[in-house]
Tab-separated table of C-alpha atoms in Angstrom:
chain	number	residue	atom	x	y	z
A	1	UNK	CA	71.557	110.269	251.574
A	2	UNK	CA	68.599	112.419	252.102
A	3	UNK	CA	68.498	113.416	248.459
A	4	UNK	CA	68.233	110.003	247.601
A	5	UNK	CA	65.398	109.239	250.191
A	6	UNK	CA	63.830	112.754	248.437
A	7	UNK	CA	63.620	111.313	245.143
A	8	UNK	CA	62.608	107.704	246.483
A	9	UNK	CA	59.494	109.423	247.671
A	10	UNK	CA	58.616	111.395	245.316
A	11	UNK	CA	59.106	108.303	243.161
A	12	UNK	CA	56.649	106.434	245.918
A	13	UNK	CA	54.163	109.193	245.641
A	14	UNK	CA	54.078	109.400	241.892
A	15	UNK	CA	53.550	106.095	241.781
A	16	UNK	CA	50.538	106.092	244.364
A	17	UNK	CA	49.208	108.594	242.463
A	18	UNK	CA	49.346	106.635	238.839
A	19	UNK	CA	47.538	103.567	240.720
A	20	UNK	CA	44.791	105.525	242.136
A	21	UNK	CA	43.885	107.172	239.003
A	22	UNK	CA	43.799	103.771	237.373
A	23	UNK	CA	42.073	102.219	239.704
A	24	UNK	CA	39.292	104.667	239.605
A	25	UNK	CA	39.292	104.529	235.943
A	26	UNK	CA	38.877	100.918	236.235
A	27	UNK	CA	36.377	100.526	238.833
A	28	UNK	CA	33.257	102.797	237.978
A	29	UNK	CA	30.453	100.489	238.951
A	30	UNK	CA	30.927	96.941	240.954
A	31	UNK	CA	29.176	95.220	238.445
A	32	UNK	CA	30.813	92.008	236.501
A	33	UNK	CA	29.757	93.068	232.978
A	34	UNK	CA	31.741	96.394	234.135
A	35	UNK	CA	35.072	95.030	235.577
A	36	UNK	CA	34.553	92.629	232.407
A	37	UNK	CA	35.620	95.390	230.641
A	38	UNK	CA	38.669	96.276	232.173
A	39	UNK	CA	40.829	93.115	232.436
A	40	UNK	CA	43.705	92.937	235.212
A	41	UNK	CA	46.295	92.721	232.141
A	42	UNK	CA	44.967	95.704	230.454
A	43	UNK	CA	47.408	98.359	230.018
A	44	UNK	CA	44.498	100.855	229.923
A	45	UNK	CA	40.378	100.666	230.150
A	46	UNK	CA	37.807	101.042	227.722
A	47	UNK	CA	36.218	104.315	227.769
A	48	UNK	CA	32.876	103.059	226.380
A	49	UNK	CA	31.188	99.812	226.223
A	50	UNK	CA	31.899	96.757	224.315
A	51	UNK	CA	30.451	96.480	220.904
A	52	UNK	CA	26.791	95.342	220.705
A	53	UNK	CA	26.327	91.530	220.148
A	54	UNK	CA	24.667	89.977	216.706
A	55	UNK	CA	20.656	91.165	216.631
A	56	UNK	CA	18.879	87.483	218.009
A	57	UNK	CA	15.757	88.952	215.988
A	58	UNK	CA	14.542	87.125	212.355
A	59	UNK	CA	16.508	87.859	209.438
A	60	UNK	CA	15.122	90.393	207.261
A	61	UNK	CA	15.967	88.624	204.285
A	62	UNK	CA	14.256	85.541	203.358
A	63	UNK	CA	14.156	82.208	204.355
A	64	UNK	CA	17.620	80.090	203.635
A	65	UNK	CA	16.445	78.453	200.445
A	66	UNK	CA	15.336	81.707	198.734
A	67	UNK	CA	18.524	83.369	199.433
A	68	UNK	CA	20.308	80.713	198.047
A	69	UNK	CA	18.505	81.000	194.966
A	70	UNK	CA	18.785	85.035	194.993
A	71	UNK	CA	22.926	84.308	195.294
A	72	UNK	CA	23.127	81.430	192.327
A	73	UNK	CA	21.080	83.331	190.098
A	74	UNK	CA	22.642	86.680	190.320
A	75	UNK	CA	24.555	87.955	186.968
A	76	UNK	CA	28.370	87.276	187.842
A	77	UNK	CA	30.304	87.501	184.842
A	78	UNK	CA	28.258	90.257	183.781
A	79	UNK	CA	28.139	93.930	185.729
A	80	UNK	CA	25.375	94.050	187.558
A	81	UNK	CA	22.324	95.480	186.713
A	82	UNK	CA	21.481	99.247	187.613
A	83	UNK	CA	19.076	99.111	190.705
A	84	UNK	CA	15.733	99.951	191.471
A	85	UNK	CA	15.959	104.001	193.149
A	86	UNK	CA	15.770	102.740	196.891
A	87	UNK	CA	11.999	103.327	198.057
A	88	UNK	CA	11.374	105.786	201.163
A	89	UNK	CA	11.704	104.258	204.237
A	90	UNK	CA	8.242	102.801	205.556
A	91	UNK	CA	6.677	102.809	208.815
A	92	UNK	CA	7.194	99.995	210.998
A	93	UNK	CA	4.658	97.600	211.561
A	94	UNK	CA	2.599	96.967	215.083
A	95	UNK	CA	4.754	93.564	216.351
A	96	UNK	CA	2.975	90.644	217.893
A	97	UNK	CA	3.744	87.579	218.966
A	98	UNK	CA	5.134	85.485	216.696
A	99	UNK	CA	4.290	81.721	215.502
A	100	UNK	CA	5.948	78.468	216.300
A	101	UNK	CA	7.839	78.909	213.144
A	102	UNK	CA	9.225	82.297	213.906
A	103	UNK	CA	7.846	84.135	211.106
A	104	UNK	CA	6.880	87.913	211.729
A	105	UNK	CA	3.182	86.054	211.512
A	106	UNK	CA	1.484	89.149	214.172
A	107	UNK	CA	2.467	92.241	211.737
A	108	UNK	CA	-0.713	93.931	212.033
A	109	UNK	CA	-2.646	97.365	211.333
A	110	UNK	CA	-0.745	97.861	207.984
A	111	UNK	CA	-1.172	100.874	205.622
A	112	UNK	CA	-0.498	98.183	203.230
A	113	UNK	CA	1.676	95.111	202.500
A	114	UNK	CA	4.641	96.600	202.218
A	115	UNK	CA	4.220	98.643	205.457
A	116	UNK	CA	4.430	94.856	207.046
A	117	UNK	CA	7.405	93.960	205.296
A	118	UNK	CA	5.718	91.750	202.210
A	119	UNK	CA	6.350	92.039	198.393
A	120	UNK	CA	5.096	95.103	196.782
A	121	UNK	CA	6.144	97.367	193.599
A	122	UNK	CA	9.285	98.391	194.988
A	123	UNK	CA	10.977	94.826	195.820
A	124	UNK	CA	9.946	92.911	192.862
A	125	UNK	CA	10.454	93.028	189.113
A	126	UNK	CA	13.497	93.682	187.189
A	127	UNK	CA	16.459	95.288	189.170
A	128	UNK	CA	17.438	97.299	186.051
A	129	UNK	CA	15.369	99.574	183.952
A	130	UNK	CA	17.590	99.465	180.987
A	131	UNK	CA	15.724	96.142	179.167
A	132	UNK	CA	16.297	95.237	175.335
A	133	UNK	CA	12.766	95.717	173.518
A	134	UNK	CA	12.370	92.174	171.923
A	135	UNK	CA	9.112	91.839	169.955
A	136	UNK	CA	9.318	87.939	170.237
A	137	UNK	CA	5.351	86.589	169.771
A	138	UNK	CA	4.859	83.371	170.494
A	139	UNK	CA	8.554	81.818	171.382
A	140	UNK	CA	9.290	78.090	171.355
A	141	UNK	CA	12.749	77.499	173.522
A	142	UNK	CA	14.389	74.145	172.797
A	143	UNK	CA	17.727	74.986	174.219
A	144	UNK	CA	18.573	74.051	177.691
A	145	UNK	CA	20.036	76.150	180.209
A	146	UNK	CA	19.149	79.245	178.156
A	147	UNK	CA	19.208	82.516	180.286
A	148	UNK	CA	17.166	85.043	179.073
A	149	UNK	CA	17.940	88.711	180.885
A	150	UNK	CA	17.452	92.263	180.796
A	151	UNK	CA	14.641	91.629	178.047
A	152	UNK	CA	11.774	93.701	177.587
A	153	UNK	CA	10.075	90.965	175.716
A	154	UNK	CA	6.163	91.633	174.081
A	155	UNK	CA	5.132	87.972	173.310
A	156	UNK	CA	5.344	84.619	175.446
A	157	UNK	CA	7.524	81.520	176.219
A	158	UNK	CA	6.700	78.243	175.692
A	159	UNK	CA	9.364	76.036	177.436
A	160	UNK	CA	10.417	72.563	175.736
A	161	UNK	CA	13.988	72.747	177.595
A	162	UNK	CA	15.642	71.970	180.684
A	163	UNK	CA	17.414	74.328	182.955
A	164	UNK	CA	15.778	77.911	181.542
A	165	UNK	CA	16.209	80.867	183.887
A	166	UNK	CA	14.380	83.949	183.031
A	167	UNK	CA	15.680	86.837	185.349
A	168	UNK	CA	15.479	90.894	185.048
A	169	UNK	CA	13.209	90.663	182.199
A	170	UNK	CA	9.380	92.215	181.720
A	171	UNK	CA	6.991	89.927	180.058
A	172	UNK	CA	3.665	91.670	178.213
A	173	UNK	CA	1.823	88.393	177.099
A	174	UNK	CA	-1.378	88.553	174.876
A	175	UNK	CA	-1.384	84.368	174.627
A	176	UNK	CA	-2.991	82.042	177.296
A	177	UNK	CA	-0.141	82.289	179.200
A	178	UNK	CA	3.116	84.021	180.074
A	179	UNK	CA	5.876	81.464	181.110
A	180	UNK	CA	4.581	77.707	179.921
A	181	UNK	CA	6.898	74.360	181.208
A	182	UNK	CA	5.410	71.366	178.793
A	183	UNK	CA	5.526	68.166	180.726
A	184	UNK	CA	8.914	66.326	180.325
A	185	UNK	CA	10.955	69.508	181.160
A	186	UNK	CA	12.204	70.931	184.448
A	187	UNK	CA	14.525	73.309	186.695
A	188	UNK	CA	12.999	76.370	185.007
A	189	UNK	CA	13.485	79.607	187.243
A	190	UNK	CA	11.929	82.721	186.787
A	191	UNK	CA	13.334	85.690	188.840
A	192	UNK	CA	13.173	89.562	189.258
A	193	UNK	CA	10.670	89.463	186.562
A	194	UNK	CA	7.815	91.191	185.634
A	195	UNK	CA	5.290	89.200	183.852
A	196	UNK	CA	1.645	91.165	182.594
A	197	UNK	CA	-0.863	91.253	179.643
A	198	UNK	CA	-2.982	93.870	178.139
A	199	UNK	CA	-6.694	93.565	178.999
A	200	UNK	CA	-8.790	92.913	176.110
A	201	UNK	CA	-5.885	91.624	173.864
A	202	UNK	CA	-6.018	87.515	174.938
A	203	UNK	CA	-7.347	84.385	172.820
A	204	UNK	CA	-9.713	83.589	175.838
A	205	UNK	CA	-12.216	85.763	174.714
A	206	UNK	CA	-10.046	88.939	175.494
A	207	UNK	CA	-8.555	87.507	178.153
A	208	UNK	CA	-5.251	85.937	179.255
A	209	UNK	CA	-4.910	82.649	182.076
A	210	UNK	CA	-1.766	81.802	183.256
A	211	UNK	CA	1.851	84.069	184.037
A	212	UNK	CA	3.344	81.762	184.690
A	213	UNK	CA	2.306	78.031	184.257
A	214	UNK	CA	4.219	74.734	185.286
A	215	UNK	CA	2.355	71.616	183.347
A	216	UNK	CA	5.527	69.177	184.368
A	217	UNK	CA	5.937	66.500	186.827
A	218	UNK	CA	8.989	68.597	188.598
A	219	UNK	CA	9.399	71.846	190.663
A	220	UNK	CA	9.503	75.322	189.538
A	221	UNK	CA	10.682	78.110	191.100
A	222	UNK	CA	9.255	81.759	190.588
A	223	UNK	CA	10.670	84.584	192.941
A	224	UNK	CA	10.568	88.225	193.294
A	225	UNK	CA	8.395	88.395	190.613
A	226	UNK	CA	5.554	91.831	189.933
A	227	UNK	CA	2.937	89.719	188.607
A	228	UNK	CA	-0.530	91.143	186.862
A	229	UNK	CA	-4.009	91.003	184.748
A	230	UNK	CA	-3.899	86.843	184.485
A	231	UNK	CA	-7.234	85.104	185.730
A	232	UNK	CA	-4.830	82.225	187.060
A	233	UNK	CA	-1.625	84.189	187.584
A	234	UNK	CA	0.267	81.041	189.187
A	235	UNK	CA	-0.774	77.739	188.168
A	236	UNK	CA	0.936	74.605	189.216
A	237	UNK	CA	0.932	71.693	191.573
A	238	UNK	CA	4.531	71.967	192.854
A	239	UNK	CA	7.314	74.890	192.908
A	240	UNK	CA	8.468	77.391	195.040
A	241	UNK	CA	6.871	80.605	194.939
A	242	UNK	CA	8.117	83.231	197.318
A	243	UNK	CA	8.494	86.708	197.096
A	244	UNK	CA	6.036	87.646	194.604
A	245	UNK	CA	3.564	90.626	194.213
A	246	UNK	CA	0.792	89.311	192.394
A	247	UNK	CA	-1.556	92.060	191.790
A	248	UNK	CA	-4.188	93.913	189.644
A	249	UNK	CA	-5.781	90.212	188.517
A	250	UNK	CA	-8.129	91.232	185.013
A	251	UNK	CA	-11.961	89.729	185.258
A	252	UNK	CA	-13.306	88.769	181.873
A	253	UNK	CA	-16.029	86.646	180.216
A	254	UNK	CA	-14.324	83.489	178.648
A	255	UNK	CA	-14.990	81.390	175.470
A	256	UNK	CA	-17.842	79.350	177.412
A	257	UNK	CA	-19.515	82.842	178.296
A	258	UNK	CA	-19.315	82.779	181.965
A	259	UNK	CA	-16.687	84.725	184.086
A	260	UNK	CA	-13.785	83.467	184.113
A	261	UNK	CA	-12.787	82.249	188.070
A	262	UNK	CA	-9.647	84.034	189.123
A	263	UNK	CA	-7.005	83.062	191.145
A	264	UNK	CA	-3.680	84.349	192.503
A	265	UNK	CA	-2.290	81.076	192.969
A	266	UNK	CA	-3.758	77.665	191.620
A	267	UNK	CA	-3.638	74.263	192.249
A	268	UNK	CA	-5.341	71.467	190.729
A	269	UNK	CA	-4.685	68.485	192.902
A	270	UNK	CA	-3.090	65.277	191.664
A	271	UNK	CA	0.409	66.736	192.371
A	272	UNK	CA	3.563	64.210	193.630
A	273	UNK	CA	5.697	66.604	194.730
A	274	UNK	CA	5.739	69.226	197.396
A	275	UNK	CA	4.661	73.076	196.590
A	276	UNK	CA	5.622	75.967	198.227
A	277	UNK	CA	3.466	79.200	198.652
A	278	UNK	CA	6.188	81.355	200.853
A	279	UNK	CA	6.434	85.327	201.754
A	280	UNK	CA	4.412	86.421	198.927
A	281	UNK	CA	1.583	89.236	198.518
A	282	UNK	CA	-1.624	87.710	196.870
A	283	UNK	CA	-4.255	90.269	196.010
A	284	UNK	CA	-7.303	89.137	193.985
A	285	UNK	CA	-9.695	92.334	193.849
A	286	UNK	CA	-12.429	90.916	191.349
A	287	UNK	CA	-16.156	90.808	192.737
A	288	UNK	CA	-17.778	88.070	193.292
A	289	UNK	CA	-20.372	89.120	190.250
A	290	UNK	CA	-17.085	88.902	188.145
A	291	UNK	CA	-15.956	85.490	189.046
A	292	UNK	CA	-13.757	85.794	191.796
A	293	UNK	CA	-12.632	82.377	193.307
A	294	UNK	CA	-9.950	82.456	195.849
A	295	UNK	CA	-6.237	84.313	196.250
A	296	UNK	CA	-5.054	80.936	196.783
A	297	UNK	CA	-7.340	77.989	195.281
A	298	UNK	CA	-6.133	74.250	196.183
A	299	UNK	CA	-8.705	72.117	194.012
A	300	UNK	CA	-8.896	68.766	193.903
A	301	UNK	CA	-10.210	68.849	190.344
A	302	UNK	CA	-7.396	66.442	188.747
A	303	UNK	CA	-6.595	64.200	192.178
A	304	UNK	CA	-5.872	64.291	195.655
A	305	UNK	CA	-3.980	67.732	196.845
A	306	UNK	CA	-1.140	66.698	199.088
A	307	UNK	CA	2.435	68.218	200.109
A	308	UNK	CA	1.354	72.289	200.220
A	309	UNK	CA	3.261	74.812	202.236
A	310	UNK	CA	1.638	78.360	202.387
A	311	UNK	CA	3.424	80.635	205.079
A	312	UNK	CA	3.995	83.899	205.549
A	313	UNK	CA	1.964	85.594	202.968
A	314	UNK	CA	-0.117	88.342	202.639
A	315	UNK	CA	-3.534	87.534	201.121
A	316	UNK	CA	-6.654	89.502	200.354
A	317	UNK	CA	-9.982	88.887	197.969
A	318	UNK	CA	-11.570	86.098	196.296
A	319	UNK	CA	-14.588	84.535	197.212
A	320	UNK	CA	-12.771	82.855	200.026
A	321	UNK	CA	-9.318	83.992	200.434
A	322	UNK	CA	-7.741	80.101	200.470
A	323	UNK	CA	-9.709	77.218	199.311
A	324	UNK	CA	-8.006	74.058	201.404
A	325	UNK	CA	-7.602	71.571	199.443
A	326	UNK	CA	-11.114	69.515	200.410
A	327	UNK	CA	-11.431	65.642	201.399
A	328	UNK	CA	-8.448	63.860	201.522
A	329	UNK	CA	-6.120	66.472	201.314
A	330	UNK	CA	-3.189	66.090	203.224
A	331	UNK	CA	0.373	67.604	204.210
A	332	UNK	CA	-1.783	70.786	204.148
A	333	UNK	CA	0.556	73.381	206.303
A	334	UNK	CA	-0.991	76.620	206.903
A	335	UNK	CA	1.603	78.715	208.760
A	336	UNK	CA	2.004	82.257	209.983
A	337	UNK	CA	0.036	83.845	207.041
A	338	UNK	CA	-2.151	87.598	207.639
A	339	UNK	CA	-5.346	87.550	205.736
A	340	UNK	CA	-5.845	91.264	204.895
A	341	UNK	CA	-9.448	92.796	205.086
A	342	UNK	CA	-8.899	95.665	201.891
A	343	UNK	CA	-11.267	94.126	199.948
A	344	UNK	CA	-14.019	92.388	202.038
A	345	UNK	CA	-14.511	92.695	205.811
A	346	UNK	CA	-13.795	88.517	206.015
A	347	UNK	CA	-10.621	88.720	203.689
A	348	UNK	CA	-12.732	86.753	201.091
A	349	UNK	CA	-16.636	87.916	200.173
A	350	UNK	CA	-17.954	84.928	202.039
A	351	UNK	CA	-14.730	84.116	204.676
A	352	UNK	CA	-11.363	83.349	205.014
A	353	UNK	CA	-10.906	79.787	204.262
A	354	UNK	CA	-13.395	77.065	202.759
A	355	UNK	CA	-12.995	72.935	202.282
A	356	UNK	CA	-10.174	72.417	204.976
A	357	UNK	CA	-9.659	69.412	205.805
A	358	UNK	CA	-9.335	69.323	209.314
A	359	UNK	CA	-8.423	65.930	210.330
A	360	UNK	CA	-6.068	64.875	207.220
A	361	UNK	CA	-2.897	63.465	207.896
A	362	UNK	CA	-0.106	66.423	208.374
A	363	UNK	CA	-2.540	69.009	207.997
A	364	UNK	CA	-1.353	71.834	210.048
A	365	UNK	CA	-3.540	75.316	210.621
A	366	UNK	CA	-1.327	77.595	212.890
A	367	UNK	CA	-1.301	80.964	213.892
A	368	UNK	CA	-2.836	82.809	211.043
A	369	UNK	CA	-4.378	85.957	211.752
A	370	UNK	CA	-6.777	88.474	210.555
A	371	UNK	CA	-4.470	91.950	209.138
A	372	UNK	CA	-6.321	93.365	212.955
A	373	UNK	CA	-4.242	90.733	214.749
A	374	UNK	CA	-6.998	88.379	215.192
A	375	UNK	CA	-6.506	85.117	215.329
A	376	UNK	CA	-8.357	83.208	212.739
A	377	UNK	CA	-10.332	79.611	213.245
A	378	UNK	CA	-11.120	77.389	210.074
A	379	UNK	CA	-14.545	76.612	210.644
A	380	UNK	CA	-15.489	72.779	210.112
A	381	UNK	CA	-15.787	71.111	206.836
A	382	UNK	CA	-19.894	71.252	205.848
């Protein structure tokens, strides 16, 4: 009898002791997140915390319609190309408060665009450096849905099909343009590209006009591109543009003898549907002796300019960094964008923004700052 109440107890005491240890193991701190942790049913507890919930922060990769794009037009069937080397890791950028939107709008006190997270040299143009030399000259394309990759093509492409998609492919261009849609055609993409001209070597007196230009009725869309040395490097009324370095633009005296005006981005008005300036890095460097007009130009020199996005971008130079759009313009949103002082003190020689249009219909100016962090005012319409 006494050996069995012996072994009871030591059973009890054993017992005692297991609970005590687990309870301490379990316990730690009375807070709920803690006990959280350690469920009643658990046969033991967690010896560090639970795993760290989905960052609530903007995406680093871009906006939902350009990463749809970026998946579709990817090579499948085909291995993929060899990579870029992966560029050094880059500083950081001063964080601000954001806009409405939620675009990283406040990036400020940059080394340079890509130190604030915009297009540069390293996250544009082809992903592969093995590209087929094609000496191609002038090339008419009359078949649709063509895909044109991996080319290292010296000559240009004029675009009488539907569907084309030019992706991982360098351009050199010594016509008036790069990339031309004729009217008629559309869904033409142009991706991962690199798209330049040698100076001096045009029909315009030397000099080339247009990477890539879109003279349909329908969207375009032009993405990751490294684009250089055209006086208007992206001409069009509607398309998607995001993505894109454009860079390096060439001055030069045209046909008529005067200096020809330069522009990153060009619009001539007139356009019925919507276009899209998005997350791109618009340098225009010429001086305003050389004809520099804007890094984005909205003219109303062929109709009314309606239905224009530009958000998110990086822009520097020109005589004023955006032209508006002028009288009449509407569904005008300026979002989000930095206008970056590298060139002139006031982003353009003579300001940041001229002819907006202030009290057109859908015409939205919001949070668009100085590269400093400065907020930046359009001032009224003269």
């Amino acid at each position: 009898m006494s050996l069995r109440i012996s072994r009871n107890s030591l059973a009890g005491l054993l017992l005692a002791a297991l609970l005590a240890v687990l309870g301490v193991a379990c316990s730690g701190s009375s807070d709920e997140s803690a006990s959280a942790d350690c469920p009643d049913d658990a046969p033991t507890c967690r010896t560090s915390g639970p795993p760290a919930s989905p960052s609530t922060g903007p995406p680093t990769t871009a906006s939902p319609s350009t990463a749809t794009s970026e998946a579709t037009d990817r090579p499948t069937a085909s291995p993929s190309p060899t990579k870029k080397p992966t560029p050094t890791a880059k500083p950081t950028a001063t964080a601000g408060t954001g806009g409405a939107s939620g675009a990283p709008a406040a990036r400020t006190n940059c080394a340079s665009p890509g130190d604030c997270g915009f297009p540069d040299a390293d996250t544009t143009g082809p992903r592969t450096t093995a590209l087929k030399p094609h000496k191609a000259g002038y090339w008419a394309i009359r078949t649709d849905g063509l895909v044109i990759r991996g080319q290292d093509i010296t000559g240009s492409l004029d675009i009488y099909a539907n569907n084309v998609t030019v992706i991982d492919t360098k351009i050199t261009s010594d016509n008036w343009w790069g990339i031309n849609l004729r009217p008629g055609f559309s869904g033409l993409k142009v991706l991962h590209s690199e798209i330049t001209a040698v100076p001096g070597k045009g029909p315009d007196n030397g000099g080339v006009d247009y990477a890539v230009s879109n003279m349909g009725g329908s969207s375009i869309e032009v993405g990751w591109c490294d684009v250089s040395v055209f006086g208007d490097a992206l001409s069009m009324g509607q398309g998607n543009l995001h993505d894109n370095y454009v860079h390096d633009i060439e001055p030069f005296i045209n046909l008529g003898g005067e200096w020809q005006h330069t522009n990153t981005v060009i619009s001539g008005g007139g356009n019925t549907g919507h276009l899209i300036i998005r997350h791109n890095t618009l340098l225009n460097p010429t001086s305003l002796k050389q004809g520099a007009s804007g890094s984005i130009g909205l003219f109303a020199d062929t109709g009314v300019v309606r239905n224009v996005t530009v958000d998110d971008n990086w822009i520097a130079g020109g005589a004023y960094a955006l032209y508006g759009g002028s009288t009449g313009a509407t569904g005008i949103r300026v979002t989000d964008n930095i206008f970056s002082t590298e060139y002139h003190p006031a982003s353009g020689g003579y300001g940041v923004v001229a002819h907006w249009n202030e009290g057109g219909a859908g015409n939205v100016w919001r949070n668009n700052r100085m590269s400093n962090g400065r907020l930046v005012t359009p001032e009224p319409a003269s």
